[in-house]
């Protein structure tokens, strides 16, 4: 409900900046790993895990999903989870094509 | 929940015009979320499928080609293997000839993440009905969004123009830059996927900027104040964060992995 003019509450932004610093730190870490570590499956796994961390903070805090009802959270998460299956299936397929060609 | 004048109030209080409140009568709010926000979530879910299809295709095609197995120092562009991103994206505006791997794209990522922060601040200000703060943070978000799209325009023009040396192609000619049919960096599909994935994302950022400009005008005109809530800022905020989220994935799968 609108408040009366002149009665604007003080901003409450500490949590926003906290989330921002977490995401910045993860990005800086990814950037550092890209140069310190040679390319390998382990490095790629680290990148993917850190990306999922970042995605968690953006979706849960910035998009406020953490504070929605459980039903809505699952409605969004379950179809996204199925996409991991698609990704794994098609990368396997890509490897199969690679082996057939080379 | 808008401010209703006394006459309208009297009419809507009559039994004829009472809002329906029964569970099966339109009175139920699924997931305790408003219609608009729920539909924005479902739209974003469908949009996530599109981007996931793009990134999955990238994964498939990358695994279909030979990987580069040598050291990064000895890397040379060739259509025989998939290029390593730090050797393709190593330019920075104004620093011609320097090898600055991924520096520009890291800057772009930070700009977009920061625009997400100013967006949350605008949403937060809307919940407090602080019109001035909403305007301020929306303007910052628009500014960072425009900077991001401009950076992408620079990146595209650099990618299309190519490096000074170009690459010696199989027919003995030198090719510079990239188009949808030939490129100097690697297999044809590498450049195609670059154009499609970053282009589709850039289009989303552009649409987001248009929506934010609408939001800014409506805030300035007092539209949301009259309506009694700033839900439109929240809905467009959801969209904007989603675009940022997609970039986080593009950054990892296109530039880091």
Short mmCIF file of C-alpha atoms in Angstrom, two decimals:
data_model
loop_
_atom_site.label_atom_id
_atom_site.label_comp_id
_atom_site.label_asym_id
_atom_site.label_seq_id
_atom_site.Cartn_x
_atom_site.Cartn_y
_atom_site.Cartn_z
CA UNK A 1 0.00 0.00 0.00
CA UNK A 2 1.27 3.50 -0.79
CA UNK A 3 2.65 5.33 2.20
CA UNK A 4 1.96 9.01 2.78
CA UNK A 5 4.29 11.39 0.94
CA UNK A 6 7.32 12.34 2.99
CA UNK A 7 7.28 9.02 4.83
CA UNK A 8 9.60 7.06 2.55
CA UNK A 9 11.29 4.30 4.57
CA UNK A 10 15.07 4.01 4.63
CA UNK A 11 16.55 1.73 1.97
CA UNK A 12 17.52 -1.75 3.06
CA UNK A 13 20.29 -2.70 0.65
CA UNK A 14 22.94 -4.55 2.68
CA UNK A 15 21.85 -7.96 1.33
CA UNK A 16 22.04 -6.70 -2.27
CA UNK A 17 25.65 -5.58 -1.89
CA UNK A 18 26.58 -8.78 -0.06
CA UNK A 19 25.22 -10.83 -2.99
CA UNK A 20 27.06 -8.58 -5.44
CA UNK A 21 30.42 -9.12 -3.70
CA UNK A 22 29.91 -12.89 -3.63
CA UNK A 23 29.20 -12.96 -7.39
CA UNK A 24 32.17 -10.66 -8.10
CA UNK A 25 34.49 -12.85 -6.04
CA UNK A 26 33.36 -15.99 -7.89
CA UNK A 27 33.90 -14.30 -11.29
CA UNK A 28 37.38 -13.14 -10.24
CA UNK A 29 38.19 -16.68 -9.08
CA UNK A 30 37.05 -18.12 -12.43
CA UNK A 31 39.16 -15.59 -14.29
CA UNK A 32 42.22 -16.47 -12.16
CA UNK A 33 41.72 -20.22 -12.65
CA UNK A 34 41.55 -19.68 -16.44
CA UNK A 35 45.21 -18.56 -16.30
CA UNK A 36 46.70 -20.52 -13.41
CA UNK A 37 45.40 -23.98 -14.34
CA UNK A 38 46.03 -25.71 -17.66
CA UNK A 39 42.91 -26.78 -19.54
CA UNK A 40 41.55 -30.12 -18.31
CA UNK A 41 38.33 -31.89 -17.40
CA UNK A 42 38.97 -30.96 -13.76
CA UNK A 43 39.24 -27.26 -14.67
CA UNK A 44 36.03 -27.41 -16.70
CA UNK A 45 34.23 -29.08 -13.80
CA UNK A 46 35.41 -26.31 -11.46
CA UNK A 47 34.11 -23.70 -13.91
CA UNK A 48 30.71 -25.38 -14.15
CA UNK A 49 30.36 -25.72 -10.37
CA UNK A 50 31.31 -22.07 -9.83
CA UNK A 51 28.83 -21.02 -12.55
CA UNK A 52 26.04 -22.93 -10.81
CA UNK A 53 26.97 -21.12 -7.57
CA UNK A 54 26.70 -17.77 -9.35
CA UNK A 55 23.39 -18.79 -10.94
CA UNK A 56 22.11 -19.76 -7.49
CA UNK A 57 22.83 -16.31 -6.05
CA UNK A 58 21.29 -14.48 -9.02
CA UNK A 59 18.13 -16.60 -9.07
CA UNK A 60 17.65 -17.02 -5.32
CA UNK A 61 18.47 -13.47 -4.20
CA UNK A 62 18.16 -11.08 -7.15
CA UNK A 63 15.17 -12.84 -8.70
CA UNK A 64 13.82 -13.53 -5.22
CA UNK A 65 13.00 -17.17 -5.98
CA UNK A 66 14.25 -18.30 -2.56
CA UNK A 67 11.43 -16.34 -0.96
CA UNK A 68 8.64 -17.69 -3.20
CA UNK A 69 6.45 -20.70 -2.40
CA UNK A 70 7.90 -24.20 -2.66
CA UNK A 71 5.56 -25.01 -5.56
CA UNK A 72 6.93 -22.18 -7.69
CA UNK A 73 10.54 -23.06 -6.85
CA UNK A 74 10.05 -26.67 -8.01
CA UNK A 75 8.09 -25.59 -11.08
CA UNK A 76 11.16 -23.67 -12.22
CA UNK A 77 13.87 -26.08 -11.03
CA UNK A 78 12.56 -29.44 -12.30
CA UNK A 79 12.41 -28.47 -16.02
CA UNK A 80 15.86 -26.88 -15.70
CA UNK A 81 17.17 -30.10 -14.14
CA UNK A 82 15.94 -32.05 -17.17
CA UNK A 83 18.08 -29.81 -19.37
CA UNK A 84 21.19 -31.29 -17.72
CA UNK A 85 20.06 -34.63 -19.13
CA UNK A 86 19.75 -33.05 -22.60
CA UNK A 87 23.24 -31.56 -22.28
CA UNK A 88 24.84 -34.85 -21.23
CA UNK A 89 22.98 -36.77 -23.96
CA UNK A 90 23.99 -34.42 -26.77
CA UNK A 91 27.62 -34.14 -25.67
CA UNK A 92 27.78 -37.95 -25.70
CA UNK A 93 26.27 -37.79 -29.19
CA UNK A 94 28.93 -35.25 -30.22
CA UNK A 95 31.67 -37.61 -29.00
CA UNK A 96 30.10 -40.44 -31.01
CA UNK A 97 30.13 -38.34 -34.20
CA UNK A 98 33.75 -37.39 -33.45
CA UNK A 99 34.78 -41.03 -33.14
CA UNK A 100 32.94 -41.91 -36.34
CA UNK A 101 34.82 -39.19 -38.26
CA UNK A 102 38.35 -39.20 -36.82
CA UNK B 1 -5.31 -1.70 -4.93
CA UNK B 2 -5.37 1.68 -6.68
CA UNK B 3 -6.75 4.75 -5.01
CA UNK B 4 -10.46 4.69 -5.80
CA UNK B 5 -12.63 7.81 -5.64
CA UNK B 6 -15.57 7.73 -3.16
CA UNK B 7 -18.20 7.24 -5.92
CA UNK B 8 -16.44 4.28 -7.50
CA UNK B 9 -15.87 2.87 -4.04
CA UNK B 10 -19.64 2.93 -3.38
CA UNK B 11 -20.40 1.02 -6.57
CA UNK B 12 -17.75 -1.62 -6.13
CA UNK B 13 -18.98 -2.17 -2.58
CA UNK B 14 -22.36 -3.27 -3.91
CA UNK B 15 -22.90 -7.01 -4.20
CA UNK B 16 -22.93 -6.82 -8.00
CA UNK B 17 -19.33 -5.74 -8.38
CA UNK B 18 -17.64 -7.56 -5.54
CA UNK B 19 -14.47 -9.34 -6.64
CA UNK B 20 -14.89 -13.10 -6.63
CA UNK B 21 -13.00 -14.77 -3.84
CA UNK B 22 -13.91 -18.47 -4.05
CA UNK B 23 -11.14 -20.97 -4.67
CA UNK B 24 -12.59 -22.12 -8.01
CA UNK B 25 -13.96 -18.68 -8.82
CA UNK B 26 -10.83 -16.72 -9.63
CA UNK B 27 -10.12 -15.85 -6.01
CA UNK B 28 -7.15 -18.15 -5.74
CA UNK B 29 -3.62 -16.93 -6.43
CA UNK B 30 -1.50 -19.93 -7.45
CA UNK B 31 1.89 -20.00 -5.71
CA UNK B 32 0.95 -16.73 -3.93
CA UNK B 33 2.41 -14.89 -6.92
CA UNK B 34 0.55 -12.33 -8.99
CA UNK B 35 -0.59 -13.27 -12.49
CA UNK B 36 2.00 -11.03 -14.15
CA UNK B 37 4.97 -12.32 -12.16
CA UNK B 38 3.95 -15.94 -12.62
CA UNK B 39 3.63 -15.48 -16.38
CA UNK B 40 7.03 -13.74 -16.46
CA UNK B 41 8.52 -16.78 -14.69
CA UNK B 42 6.98 -19.14 -17.25
CA UNK B 43 8.15 -16.98 -20.13
CA UNK B 44 11.68 -16.98 -18.70
CA UNK B 45 11.52 -20.76 -18.34
CA UNK B 46 10.68 -21.09 -22.06
CA UNK B 47 13.42 -18.60 -22.92
CA UNK B 48 15.85 -20.65 -20.83
CA UNK B 49 14.99 -23.65 -23.04
CA UNK B 50 16.00 -21.66 -26.13
CA UNK B 51 19.33 -20.62 -24.65
CA UNK B 52 19.91 -24.13 -23.30
CA UNK B 53 19.33 -25.43 -26.83
CA UNK B 54 21.98 -23.03 -28.13
CA UNK B 55 24.55 -23.95 -25.49
CA UNK B 56 23.82 -27.66 -25.81
CA UNK B 57 24.34 -27.39 -29.58
CA UNK B 58 27.64 -25.67 -28.84
CA UNK B 59 28.61 -28.60 -26.60
CA UNK B 60 27.67 -31.18 -29.23
CA UNK B 61 29.50 -29.43 -32.07
CA UNK B 62 32.58 -28.72 -30.00
CA UNK B 63 32.88 -32.39 -29.10
CA UNK B 64 32.30 -33.34 -32.73
CA UNK B 65 35.53 -31.51 -33.75
CA UNK B 66 39.12 -32.29 -32.80
CA UNK B 67 40.24 -30.50 -29.62
CA UNK B 68 43.46 -28.45 -29.62
CA UNK B 69 46.03 -30.48 -27.72
CA UNK B 70 49.20 -28.32 -27.78
CA UNK B 71 50.28 -25.57 -25.37
CA UNK B 72 48.50 -22.20 -25.47
CA UNK B 73 51.80 -20.50 -26.46
CA UNK B 74 52.17 -22.61 -29.62
CA UNK B 75 48.53 -22.11 -30.64
CA UNK B 76 47.80 -21.16 -34.24
CA UNK B 77 44.44 -20.69 -35.93
CA UNK B 78 43.42 -23.68 -38.04
CA UNK B 79 40.23 -25.24 -39.35
CA UNK B 80 41.60 -28.65 -38.27
CA UNK B 81 40.64 -28.18 -34.59
CA UNK B 82 38.38 -26.10 -32.32
CA UNK B 83 40.15 -22.85 -31.29
CA UNK B 84 40.89 -22.08 -27.63
CA UNK B 85 38.89 -18.99 -26.57
CA UNK B 86 41.75 -17.12 -24.86
CA UNK B 87 43.53 -16.89 -28.23
CA UNK B 88 40.44 -15.69 -30.11
CA UNK B 89 39.14 -13.17 -27.58
CA UNK B 90 42.34 -11.42 -26.53
CA UNK B 91 41.83 -7.88 -27.85
CA UNK B 92 40.90 -4.76 -25.88
CA UNK B 93 39.67 -1.45 -27.34
CA UNK B 94 42.49 1.09 -27.62
CA UNK B 95 45.21 -1.49 -26.88
CA UNK B 96 45.97 -2.74 -30.36
CA UNK B 97 48.60 -5.47 -30.59
CA UNK B 98 48.50 -6.45 -26.89
CA UNK B 99 47.66 -10.03 -25.99
CA UNK B 100 45.03 -9.57 -23.25
CA UNK B 101 43.17 -12.89 -23.08
CA UNK B 102 39.53 -12.61 -21.96
CA UNK B 103 40.13 -9.18 -20.36
CA UNK B 104 37.44 -7.42 -22.36
CA UNK B 105 34.86 -10.13 -21.87
CA UNK B 106 35.57 -10.15 -18.11
CA UNK B 107 34.92 -6.40 -18.07
CA UNK B 108 31.66 -6.91 -19.99
CA UNK B 109 30.60 -9.58 -17.49
CA UNK B 110 31.23 -7.22 -14.57
CA UNK B 111 29.25 -4.42 -16.28
CA UNK B 112 26.25 -6.72 -16.75
CA UNK B 113 26.43 -8.08 -13.20
CA UNK B 114 26.60 -4.53 -11.90
CA UNK B 115 23.55 -3.56 -13.96
CA UNK B 116 21.73 -6.42 -12.23
CA UNK B 117 22.65 -4.87 -8.88
CA UNK B 118 21.28 -1.45 -9.87
CA UNK B 119 18.14 -3.25 -11.09
CA UNK B 120 17.55 -4.88 -7.67
CA UNK B 121 18.10 -1.47 -6.10
CA UNK B 122 15.35 -0.05 -8.38
CA UNK B 123 12.97 -2.87 -7.39
CA UNK B 124 13.78 -2.28 -3.73
CA UNK B 125 13.12 1.46 -4.12
CA UNK B 126 9.79 0.66 -5.82
CA UNK B 127 8.70 -1.42 -2.85
CA UNK B 128 9.31 1.64 -0.65
CA UNK B 129 7.44 3.94 -3.13
CA UNK B 130 10.58 6.05 -3.43
CA UNK B 131 9.98 7.47 -6.92
CA UNK B 132 13.28 9.42 -7.07
CA UNK B 133 15.33 6.36 -6.17
CA UNK B 134 13.46 4.20 -8.71
CA UNK B 135 14.26 6.76 -11.40
CA UNK B 136 17.90 6.98 -10.35
CA UNK B 137 18.53 3.22 -10.31
CA UNK B 138 16.60 2.63 -13.54
CA UNK B 139 18.78 5.21 -15.26
CA UNK B 140 21.94 3.51 -13.98
CA UNK B 141 20.63 0.14 -15.20
CA UNK B 142 19.85 1.58 -18.65
CA UNK B 143 23.33 3.14 -18.77
CA UNK B 144 25.11 -0.14 -17.92
CA UNK B 145 22.89 -2.02 -20.37
CA UNK B 146 23.78 0.39 -23.17
CA UNK B 147 27.49 0.11 -22.30
CA UNK B 148 27.23 -3.69 -22.44
CA UNK B 149 25.55 -3.69 -25.87
CA UNK B 150 28.16 -1.19 -27.14
CA UNK B 151 30.96 -3.45 -25.89
CA UNK B 152 29.36 -6.33 -27.72
CA UNK B 153 29.16 -4.24 -30.90
CA UNK B 154 32.90 -3.59 -30.59
CA UNK B 155 33.60 -7.27 -29.96
CA UNK B 156 31.56 -8.25 -33.02
CA UNK B 157 33.23 -5.73 -35.28
CA UNK B 158 36.65 -6.95 -34.09
CA UNK B 159 35.65 -10.57 -34.63
CA UNK B 160 34.34 -9.80 -38.13
CA UNK B 161 37.37 -7.68 -39.13
CA UNK B 162 39.94 -10.14 -37.79
CA UNK B 163 43.58 -9.92 -36.74
CA UNK B 164 46.40 -8.21 -38.64
CA UNK B 165 47.93 -11.53 -39.72
CA UNK B 166 44.76 -13.34 -40.69
CA UNK B 167 45.04 -17.08 -41.37
CA UNK B 168 46.55 -18.92 -44.34
CA UNK B 169 43.68 -20.93 -45.80
CA UNK B 170 43.87 -24.27 -47.65
CA UNK B 171 43.64 -22.56 -51.07
CA UNK B 172 46.76 -20.49 -50.33
CA UNK B 173 44.99 -17.18 -49.69
CA UNK B 174 44.93 -15.28 -46.46
CA UNK B 175 41.56 -14.79 -44.78
CA UNK B 176 40.83 -12.07 -42.25
CA UNK B 177 38.01 -12.12 -39.71
CA UNK B 178 34.79 -14.06 -39.97
CA UNK B 179 31.42 -14.37 -41.67
CA UNK B 180 28.84 -17.15 -41.62
CA UNK B 181 30.63 -19.14 -44.36
CA UNK B 182 34.38 -18.64 -43.70
CA UNK B 183 36.42 -17.54 -40.70
CA UNK B 184 40.06 -17.30 -39.72
CA UNK B 185 39.66 -18.74 -36.21
CA UNK B 186 38.66 -22.36 -36.77
CA UNK B 187 35.80 -24.50 -38.09
CA UNK B 188 32.98 -22.57 -39.80
CA UNK B 189 30.55 -23.50 -37.04
CA UNK B 190 32.74 -21.77 -34.41
CA UNK B 191 31.97 -18.35 -35.88
CA UNK B 192 28.34 -19.30 -36.60
CA UNK B 193 27.77 -20.29 -33.00
CA UNK B 194 29.50 -17.11 -31.81
CA UNK B 195 27.18 -14.98 -33.93
CA UNK B 196 24.02 -16.87 -32.98
CA UNK B 197 24.63 -17.24 -29.24
CA UNK B 198 26.03 -13.79 -28.45
CA UNK B 199 23.69 -12.22 -31.02
CA UNK B 200 20.59 -13.80 -29.49
CA UNK B 201 21.76 -12.70 -26.06
CA UNK B 202 22.51 -9.17 -27.31
CA UNK B 203 18.99 -8.95 -28.76
CA UNK B 204 17.66 -9.84 -25.33
CA UNK B 205 19.73 -7.09 -23.70
CA UNK B 206 18.46 -4.64 -26.32
CA UNK B 207 14.81 -5.60 -25.63
CA UNK B 208 15.55 -5.25 -21.92
CA UNK B 209 16.85 -1.72 -22.45
CA UNK B 210 13.65 -0.80 -24.36
CA UNK B 211 11.51 -2.19 -21.51
CA UNK B 212 13.60 -0.29 -18.94
CA UNK B 213 13.18 2.96 -20.88
CA UNK B 214 9.40 2.37 -20.87
CA UNK B 215 9.64 1.74 -17.11
CA UNK B 216 11.56 4.95 -16.56
CA UNK B 217 9.00 7.01 -18.53
CA UNK B 218 6.08 5.40 -16.70
CA UNK B 219 7.77 6.00 -13.32
CA UNK B 220 8.43 9.64 -14.21
CA UNK B 221 4.79 10.10 -15.31
CA UNK B 222 3.64 8.63 -12.00
CA UNK B 223 1.83 5.72 -13.70
CA UNK B 224 2.99 3.15 -11.13
CA UNK B 225 2.28 5.52 -8.23
CA UNK B 226 -1.31 5.93 -9.46
CA UNK B 227 -1.60 2.17 -9.93
CA UNK B 228 -0.57 1.73 -6.31
CA UNK B 229 2.37 -0.60 -6.91
CA UNK B 230 5.65 -0.85 -8.82
CA UNK B 231 5.10 -4.45 -9.90
CA UNK B 232 6.06 -3.63 -13.49
CA UNK B 233 9.57 -2.74 -12.27
CA UNK B 234 9.73 -6.12 -10.52
CA UNK B 235 8.61 -8.03 -13.62
CA UNK B 236 11.05 -6.26 -15.92
CA UNK B 237 13.65 -6.77 -13.19
CA UNK B 238 13.06 -10.53 -13.39
CA UNK B 239 13.66 -10.37 -17.14
CA UNK B 240 16.82 -8.31 -16.69
CA UNK B 241 18.30 -10.70 -14.12
CA UNK B 242 17.53 -13.59 -16.45
CA UNK B 243 19.52 -11.90 -19.23
CA UNK B 244 22.39 -11.47 -16.77
CA UNK B 245 22.05 -15.12 -15.75
CA UNK B 246 22.26 -16.27 -19.37
CA UNK B 247 25.43 -14.24 -19.81
CA UNK B 248 26.97 -15.99 -16.78
CA UNK B 249 26.44 -19.28 -18.64
CA UNK B 250 27.62 -17.92 -22.00
CA UNK B 251 30.75 -16.58 -20.26
CA UNK B 252 31.52 -20.03 -18.85
CA UNK B 253 30.64 -22.21 -21.83
CA UNK B 254 31.80 -19.98 -24.65
CA UNK B 255 34.77 -18.14 -23.15
CA UNK B 256 36.16 -20.18 -20.24
CA UNK B 257 35.64 -23.88 -20.93
#
